[in-house]
């Protein structure tokens, strides 16, 4: 197996970029979501219980416990954490020395702190995925960055340590758990759309925040949608075991299949940083050879290989072809693929039953665990073998200590991850070692390992449910309240907001799936709009002047539930069609008994005013000034600006320095002194007799062969 020095660097840069997007996106929404005048004030989540400082920190691990010591309330502390996290992540993205375990530990701790007070707005699977990936980056990041471009005598990277590739294996295991579980849950949920292969005929229209490309994809032929579902099952269920294949071409094929899936999702849906983070995880399938990390590798002359190597190469090729054939035949058999040459279509259908799939899942889940055990054992043995090659007793002792620590951490995290992974099959979950359950329970609140399963059920099969807020001054004439991103106005095109996640818009999508009592925060939103709180209004419209009640808050607020569908081709000026369904939230005003009852029921009443902080706090003043400077920018613009700035800096870093040309240009006298050497070297290359000092990059005399 080739080295993984460059993929690890790509992984660390990618994790830093995703942290930057996550922190910056969250920062823009803190006042409206968690401020004293926000929907769910963060100060309510941190109430001292009279416990010791360290016990309190362990049970609720957040750095925001220390905010009062800085003269800040919880929301201001969250702003400070988000700003520092975004800046630190930007530094790690651009500066190699900052890709240090301590930096990634701070990023992980800061995001974990935010999640502890984020409540329902930070309860997304990609937030958990970012925390788990961020902690793996702590282990993957090297304590000491090796010098760039320097090669070790054995041909490997200079300063390479035996343990370096070991934690990186956990990234591959995480990618396997994410993709395999995401594919399996689609079938274990018994969703008729997934079993009927019709899920994508609804998905593009009913996903939370579609893009303009989703409208085009929605109108593709049905047979192509069904074939795309088959491809999704293939990529998410059948391909992930190839992540551990001994043949590198199989791993590279698995890599490109995952990239294809994620890129298509990015094009057709606004899933914030989730797909970008998944692409970062796929770097664990790459190696230095594939990324041309070895200079001159492609220009080496082909040397005659021994017969054992030739035999091994032939067997690898046969194994590769056999696996491709098995995947193709299995796909055709399981989904009944048939080509209709007359209509130029491919028909597909599910040929297996739920019982058969459940039995298959029981059969393969435990072997996939043993596959992970075998792969990790191989990595451990390879690391031990590399340790035996270390020279010098002091270096060997240091390498042994690091290998022991990181090896123990890798094995422990693998064991912990088996518990959430086994949720896909209850029988396997019950057969796990009890020590794994105890270990997982001890650190579960740190979110070091999580269960995943995206798009478990397809919603909106009869039309996309959407909640539309309305305001009125007299209770008779109602005006719709538009959101910036979620569907509302049927004439407005879907936005492109990646990598930003408008968390209120996302929760509005979930709220539309059930009654408003299933989303208690919605009552808090209604209250803040009736009060005319600007931080909440900015979540709906970043430019307050576009809000229809910016001059005076509405007297009444209500919400209606509609069903939305994409418009048909040929309907000019319309992206959506909609139909009224029912009232979602009754008309209420400030002091209304219905509103007061709901606020009391959900614990959203302000029982005590926020504690006053010193207005002279320099830190609080600085945070307010930064907020004032950035508030005119829309969140996607801010994130894209960070991305462009980071890209410009990387381009400048890649350019050769002006003095490098001057230093590489020899002086005139030096040229004259070098000329005979050049002629001498040419003579050596032609094989003509030459003096004894003619050599090929070494001090040994030239010899004629």
PDB file of N, CA, C and O in Angstrom, residues 54-87:
ATOM      1  N   UNK A  54     -15.529  21.037  37.955  1.00  0.00           N
ATOM      2  CA  UNK A  54     -15.113  20.012  37.000  1.00  0.00           C
ATOM      3  C   UNK A  54     -16.220  19.001  36.759  1.00  0.00           C
ATOM      4  O   UNK A  54     -16.366  18.503  35.635  1.00  0.00           O
ATOM      5  N   UNK A  55     -17.005  18.678  37.768  1.00  0.00           N
ATOM      6  CA  UNK A  55     -18.135  17.776  37.568  1.00  0.00           C
ATOM      7  C   UNK A  55     -19.169  18.411  36.644  1.00  0.00           C
ATOM      8  O   UNK A  55     -19.734  17.748  35.761  1.00  0.00           O
ATOM      9  N   UNK A  56     -19.403  19.692  36.841  1.00  0.00           N
ATOM     10  CA  UNK A  56     -20.338  20.415  35.984  1.00  0.00           C
ATOM     11  C   UNK A  56     -19.853  20.440  34.546  1.00  0.00           C
ATOM     12  O   UNK A  56     -20.631  20.260  33.598  1.00  0.00           O
ATOM     13  N   UNK A  57     -18.538  20.631  34.364  1.00  0.00           N
ATOM     14  CA  UNK A  57     -17.967  20.674  33.027  1.00  0.00           C
ATOM     15  C   UNK A  57     -18.023  19.303  32.354  1.00  0.00           C
ATOM     16  O   UNK A  57     -18.244  19.207  31.145  1.00  0.00           O
ATOM     17  N   UNK A  58     -17.850  18.218  33.134  1.00  0.00           N
ATOM     18  CA  UNK A  58     -17.890  16.876  32.553  1.00  0.00           C
ATOM     19  C   UNK A  58     -19.308  16.496  32.142  1.00  0.00           C
ATOM     20  O   UNK A  58     -19.517  15.910  31.076  1.00  0.00           O
ATOM     21  N   UNK A  59     -20.285  16.823  32.977  1.00  0.00           N
ATOM     22  CA  UNK A  59     -21.662  16.455  32.673  1.00  0.00           C
ATOM     23  C   UNK A  59     -22.240  17.294  31.539  1.00  0.00           C
ATOM     24  O   UNK A  59     -23.017  16.796  30.724  1.00  0.00           O
ATOM     25  N   UNK A  60     -21.881  18.568  31.491  1.00  0.00           N
ATOM     26  CA  UNK A  60     -22.292  19.444  30.386  1.00  0.00           C
ATOM     27  C   UNK A  60     -21.032  20.079  29.821  1.00  0.00           C
ATOM     28  O   UNK A  60     -20.632  21.187  30.204  1.00  0.00           O
ATOM     29  N   UNK A  61     -20.331  19.381  28.919  1.00  0.00           N
ATOM     30  CA  UNK A  61     -19.025  19.849  28.458  1.00  0.00           C
ATOM     31  C   UNK A  61     -19.126  21.045  27.515  1.00  0.00           C
ATOM     32  O   UNK A  61     -19.286  20.902  26.302  1.00  0.00           O
ATOM     33  N   UNK A  62     -19.057  22.229  28.072  1.00  0.00           N
ATOM     34  CA  UNK A  62     -19.076  23.446  27.267  1.00  0.00           C
ATOM     35  C   UNK A  62     -18.204  24.504  27.919  1.00  0.00           C
ATOM     36  O   UNK A  62     -18.240  24.689  29.147  1.00  0.00           O
ATOM     37  N   UNK A  63     -17.431  25.185  27.109  1.00  0.00           N
ATOM     38  CA  UNK A  63     -16.582  26.268  27.598  1.00  0.00           C
ATOM     39  C   UNK A  63     -17.394  27.498  27.984  1.00  0.00           C
ATOM     40  O   UNK A  63     -16.854  28.430  28.592  1.00  0.00           O
ATOM     41  N   UNK A  64     -18.675  27.499  27.653  1.00  0.00           N
ATOM     42  CA  UNK A  64     -19.513  28.664  27.936  1.00  0.00           C
ATOM     43  C   UNK A  64     -19.796  28.811  29.431  1.00  0.00           C
ATOM     44  O   UNK A  64     -20.342  29.841  29.845  1.00  0.00           O
ATOM     45  N   UNK A  65     -19.457  27.815  30.238  1.00  0.00           N
ATOM     46  CA  UNK A  65     -19.548  27.998  31.681  1.00  0.00           C
ATOM     47  C   UNK A  65     -18.654  29.154  32.144  1.00  0.00           C
ATOM     48  O   UNK A  65     -18.907  29.773  33.181  1.00  0.00           O
ATOM     49  N   UNK A  66     -17.599  29.423  31.370  1.00  0.00           N
ATOM     50  CA  UNK A  66     -16.632  30.454  31.760  1.00  0.00           C
ATOM     51  C   UNK A  66     -16.992  31.830  31.217  1.00  0.00           C
ATOM     52  O   UNK A  66     -16.257  32.791  31.473  1.00  0.00           O
ATOM     53  N   UNK A  67     -18.082  31.947  30.470  1.00  0.00           N
ATOM     54  CA  UNK A  67     -18.446  33.246  29.895  1.00  0.00           C
ATOM     55  C   UNK A  67     -18.646  34.337  30.946  1.00  0.00           C
ATOM     56  O   UNK A  67     -18.191  35.471  30.756  1.00  0.00           O
ATOM     57  N   UNK A  68     -19.323  34.056  32.070  1.00  0.00           N
ATOM     58  CA  UNK A  68     -19.495  35.120  33.070  1.00  0.00           C
ATOM     59  C   UNK A  68     -18.180  35.663  33.608  1.00  0.00           C
ATOM     60  O   UNK A  68     -18.105  36.846  33.982  1.00  0.00           O
ATOM     61  N   UNK A  69     -17.128  34.844  33.652  1.00  0.00           N
ATOM     62  CA  UNK A  69     -15.837  35.333  34.123  1.00  0.00           C
ATOM     63  C   UNK A  69     -15.253  36.385  33.183  1.00  0.00           C
ATOM     64  O   UNK A  69     -14.386  37.159  33.579  1.00  0.00           O
ATOM     65  N   UNK A  70     -15.709  36.364  31.921  1.00  0.00           N
ATOM     66  CA  UNK A  70     -15.252  37.356  30.941  1.00  0.00           C
ATOM     67  C   UNK A  70     -16.211  38.538  30.825  1.00  0.00           C
ATOM     68  O   UNK A  70     -16.028  39.398  29.956  1.00  0.00           O
ATOM     69  N   UNK A  71     -17.224  38.561  31.662  1.00  0.00           N
ATOM     70  CA  UNK A  71     -18.206  39.636  31.590  1.00  0.00           C
ATOM     71  C   UNK A  71     -19.168  39.486  30.437  1.00  0.00           C
ATOM     72  O   UNK A  71     -19.724  40.483  29.962  1.00  0.00           O
ATOM     73  N   UNK A  72     -19.409  38.245  29.992  1.00  0.00           N
ATOM     74  CA  UNK A  72     -20.281  37.991  28.844  1.00  0.00           C
ATOM     75  C   UNK A  72     -21.434  37.101  29.270  1.00  0.00           C
ATOM     76  O   UNK A  72     -21.302  36.279  30.180  1.00  0.00           O
ATOM     77  N   UNK A  73     -22.592  37.262  28.606  1.00  0.00           N
ATOM     78  CA  UNK A  73     -23.669  36.302  28.819  1.00  0.00           C
ATOM     79  C   UNK A  73     -23.429  35.105  27.898  1.00  0.00           C
ATOM     80  O   UNK A  73     -22.465  35.069  27.126  1.00  0.00           O
ATOM     81  N   UNK A  74     -24.311  34.111  27.957  1.00  0.00           N
ATOM     82  CA  UNK A  74     -24.083  32.873  27.214  1.00  0.00           C
ATOM     83  C   UNK A  74     -24.059  33.110  25.709  1.00  0.00           C
ATOM     84  O   UNK A  74     -23.219  32.545  24.992  1.00  0.00           O
ATOM     85  N   UNK A  75     -24.969  33.939  25.209  1.00  0.00           N
ATOM     86  CA  UNK A  75     -25.014  34.206  23.770  1.00  0.00           C
ATOM     87  C   UNK A  75     -23.755  34.932  23.309  1.00  0.00           C
ATOM     88  O   UNK A  75     -23.206  34.638  22.237  1.00  0.00           O
ATOM     89  N   UNK A  76     -23.275  35.893  24.100  1.00  0.00           N
ATOM     90  CA  UNK A  76     -22.042  36.588  23.739  1.00  0.00           C
ATOM     91  C   UNK A  76     -20.853  35.634  23.782  1.00  0.00           C
ATOM     92  O   UNK A  76     -19.954  35.710  22.930  1.00  0.00           O
ATOM     93  N   UNK A  77     -20.835  34.740  24.771  1.00  0.00           N
ATOM     94  CA  UNK A  77     -19.777  33.742  24.806  1.00  0.00           C
ATOM     95  C   UNK A  77     -19.813  32.846  23.588  1.00  0.00           C
ATOM     96  O   UNK A  77     -18.765  32.465  23.042  1.00  0.00           O
ATOM     97  N   UNK A  78     -21.021  32.510  23.125  1.00  0.00           N
ATOM     98  CA  UNK A  78     -21.159  31.698  21.924  1.00  0.00           C
ATOM     99  C   UNK A  78     -20.661  32.453  20.694  1.00  0.00           C
ATOM    100  O   UNK A  78     -20.033  31.878  19.802  1.00  0.00           O
ATOM    101  N   UNK A  79     -20.925  33.745  20.640  1.00  0.00           N
ATOM    102  CA  UNK A  79     -20.387  34.564  19.548  1.00  0.00           C
ATOM    103  C   UNK A  79     -18.868  34.558  19.561  1.00  0.00           C
ATOM    104  O   UNK A  79     -18.222  34.436  18.509  1.00  0.00           O
ATOM    105  N   UNK A  80     -18.276  34.715  20.755  1.00  0.00           N
ATOM    106  CA  UNK A  80     -16.824  34.720  20.862  1.00  0.00           C
ATOM    107  C   UNK A  80     -16.252  33.387  20.410  1.00  0.00           C
ATOM    108  O   UNK A  80     -15.256  33.347  19.662  1.00  0.00           O
ATOM    109  N   UNK A  81     -16.846  32.279  20.847  1.00  0.00           N
ATOM    110  CA  UNK A  81     -16.375  30.963  20.431  1.00  0.00           C
ATOM    111  C   UNK A  81     -16.471  30.784  18.916  1.00  0.00           C
ATOM    112  O   UNK A  81     -15.563  30.243  18.280  1.00  0.00           O
ATOM    113  N   UNK A  82     -17.565  31.243  18.329  1.00  0.00           N
ATOM    114  CA  UNK A  82     -17.755  31.088  16.882  1.00  0.00           C
ATOM    115  C   UNK A  82     -16.738  31.912  16.102  1.00  0.00           C
ATOM    116  O   UNK A  82     -16.175  31.436  15.103  1.00  0.00           O
ATOM    117  N   UNK A  83     -16.504  33.130  16.549  1.00  0.00           N
ATOM    118  CA  UNK A  83     -15.522  33.975  15.865  1.00  0.00           C
ATOM    119  C   UNK A  83     -14.122  33.381  15.960  1.00  0.00           C
ATOM    120  O   UNK A  83     -13.404  33.267  14.954  1.00  0.00           O
ATOM    121  N   UNK A  84     -13.726  33.006  17.171  1.00  0.00           N
ATOM    122  CA  UNK A  84     -12.398  32.430  17.353  1.00  0.00           C
ATOM    123  C   UNK A  84     -12.275  31.108  16.605  1.00  0.00           C
ATOM    124  O   UNK A  84     -11.223  30.819  16.018  1.00  0.00           O
ATOM    125  N   UNK A  85     -13.341  30.311  16.614  1.00  0.00           N
ATOM    126  CA  UNK A  85     -13.307  29.045  15.890  1.00  0.00           C
ATOM    127  C   UNK A  85     -13.143  29.251  14.395  1.00  0.00           C
ATOM    128  O   UNK A  85     -12.352  28.549  13.746  1.00  0.00           O
ATOM    129  N   UNK A  86     -13.875  30.210  13.825  1.00  0.00           N
ATOM    130  CA  UNK A  86     -13.759  30.482  12.383  1.00  0.00           C
ATOM    131  C   UNK A  86     -12.358  30.974  12.030  1.00  0.00           C
ATOM    132  O   UNK A  86     -11.769  30.551  11.023  1.00  0.00           O
ATOM    133  N   UNK A  87     -11.797  31.864  12.850  1.00  0.00           N
ATOM    134  CA  UNK A  87     -10.457  32.395  12.575  1.00  0.00           C
ATOM    135  C   UNK A  87      -9.394  31.319  12.740  1.00  0.00           C
ATOM    136  O   UNK A  87      -8.463  31.224  11.934  1.00  0.00           O
TER     137      UNK A  87
END
